[in-house]
């Protein structure tokens, strides 16, 4: 598996860790139970200067920014180019909360559902 595949596997809920893709935009959550340690936003392709943010949806409404707009880092792994931004979170969330990512020049907004 490439580093990118290890970063964001699947499109299912995040029990302790998980990820979701919407086209070239992905969100990855690293955690333990309902506690999220880190969130990662990934954009497939090379877009130097791209910016990303991550936010929390509860009952379909955006209620909190978890990681404000941040420039991405251009990386290459296994012959694949991508942009990556990471945010330490260190917080617990409610069962059913959704953690989403977005990039400033893209319309996709993938989300991971936090579950017990």
Coordinates of C-alpha atoms in Angstrom, one line a residue:
X1 CA 0.0 0.0 0.0
X2 CA 1.2 3.5 -0.7
X3 CA 1.4 6.1 2.1
X4 CA -1.7 7.7 0.7
X5 CA -3.7 4.5 0.9
X6 CA -2.5 3.9 4.4
X7 CA -3.6 7.5 5.3
X8 CA -7.1 7.2 4.1
X9 CA -8.6 3.7 3.8
X10 CA -12.3 3.3 3.1
X11 CA -15.3 5.5 3.2
X12 CA -16.9 4.1 6.3
X13 CA -17.4 5.6 9.8
X14 CA -14.4 6.4 12.0
X15 CA -14.6 4.3 15.1
X16 CA -11.1 5.0 16.3
X17 CA -9.6 6.0 12.9
X18 CA -11.0 6.2 9.4
X19 CA -11.3 8.2 6.3
X20 CA -13.6 9.3 3.4
X21 CA -13.0 10.4 -0.2
X22 CA -15.1 12.6 -2.4
X23 CA -13.3 12.7 -5.8
X24 CA -9.7 13.9 -5.3
X25 CA -10.5 15.3 -1.8
X26 CA -10.1 13.2 1.3
X27 CA -10.4 13.5 5.1
X28 CA -8.6 11.2 7.5
X29 CA -9.2 10.9 11.3
X30 CA -6.7 9.3 13.7
X31 CA -8.1 8.6 17.2
X32 CA -9.2 6.2 19.9
X33 CA -12.9 5.7 20.5
X34 CA -14.7 9.0 20.4
X35 CA -11.5 10.9 21.0
X36 CA -9.9 12.4 17.9
X37 CA -6.1 12.9 18.0
X38 CA -5.5 14.3 14.5
X39 CA -7.3 15.2 11.3
X40 CA -5.7 15.1 7.9
X41 CA -7.0 16.7 4.7
X42 CA -5.6 15.3 1.4
X43 CA -5.9 16.5 -2.2
X44 CA -4.8 14.1 -4.9
X45 CA -2.6 15.9 -7.4
X46 CA -0.1 18.7 -7.3
X47 CA -1.6 22.1 -6.3
X48 CA 1.1 24.2 -4.6
X49 CA -0.4 27.0 -2.6
X50 CA -3.6 25.1 -1.9
X51 CA -5.3 25.7 1.5
X52 CA -7.5 23.4 3.5
X53 CA -9.7 23.5 6.6
X54 CA -11.5 20.9 8.7
X55 CA -14.8 21.4 10.5
X56 CA -17.4 19.6 12.6
X57 CA -21.0 18.9 11.5
X58 CA -23.6 18.0 14.0
X59 CA -27.2 17.2 12.9
X60 CA -26.3 18.4 9.4
X61 CA -25.1 21.9 10.6
X62 CA -21.6 23.2 10.7
X63 CA -21.0 24.1 14.3
X64 CA -17.2 24.3 14.8
X65 CA -14.0 24.8 12.9
X66 CA -11.5 22.1 14.0
X67 CA -8.6 23.3 11.9
X68 CA -8.6 26.8 10.4
X69 CA -7.4 27.5 6.8
X70 CA -3.9 26.1 6.5
X71 CA -1.5 25.9 3.5
X72 CA -0.9 22.3 2.4
X73 CA 2.4 20.6 2.0
X74 CA 3.2 19.1 -1.5
X75 CA 4.3 15.5 -1.1
X76 CA 5.1 12.5 -3.4
X77 CA 4.8 8.9 -2.3
X78 CA 4.8 5.8 -4.5
X79 CA 4.8 7.9 -7.6
X80 CA 1.7 9.8 -6.5
X81 CA 1.6 13.5 -5.9
X82 CA -0.7 15.1 -3.4
X83 CA -1.3 18.0 -1.0
X84 CA -1.6 17.4 2.7
X85 CA -2.5 19.4 5.8
X86 CA -2.8 18.1 9.3
X87 CA -4.2 19.4 12.5
X88 CA -3.8 18.1 16.1
X89 CA -7.2 17.9 17.7
X90 CA -7.1 16.0 21.0
X91 CA -10.8 16.3 21.7
X92 CA -13.7 13.9 22.2
X93 CA -16.8 14.2 20.1
X94 CA -20.4 12.9 20.2
X95 CA -21.5 9.7 18.6
X96 CA -22.7 10.7 15.1
X97 CA -20.7 13.9 14.8
X98 CA -19.2 14.3 11.3
X99 CA -15.7 15.6 10.7
X100 CA -15.3 17.1 7.2
X101 CA -12.5 18.7 5.1
X102 CA -12.5 21.2 2.3
X103 CA -10.0 23.0 0.0
X104 CA -10.3 26.6 -1.0
X105 CA -10.5 25.9 -4.7
X106 CA -12.6 22.7 -4.7
X107 CA -16.4 22.0 -4.1
X108 CA -16.0 18.5 -2.6
X109 CA -16.5 18.1 1.2
X110 CA -15.9 14.6 2.4
X111 CA -16.9 13.7 5.9
X112 CA -16.2 10.9 8.4
X113 CA -18.8 10.0 11.0
X114 CA -17.6 9.4 14.5
X115 CA -19.1 6.4 16.1
X116 CA -18.8 4.5 19.4

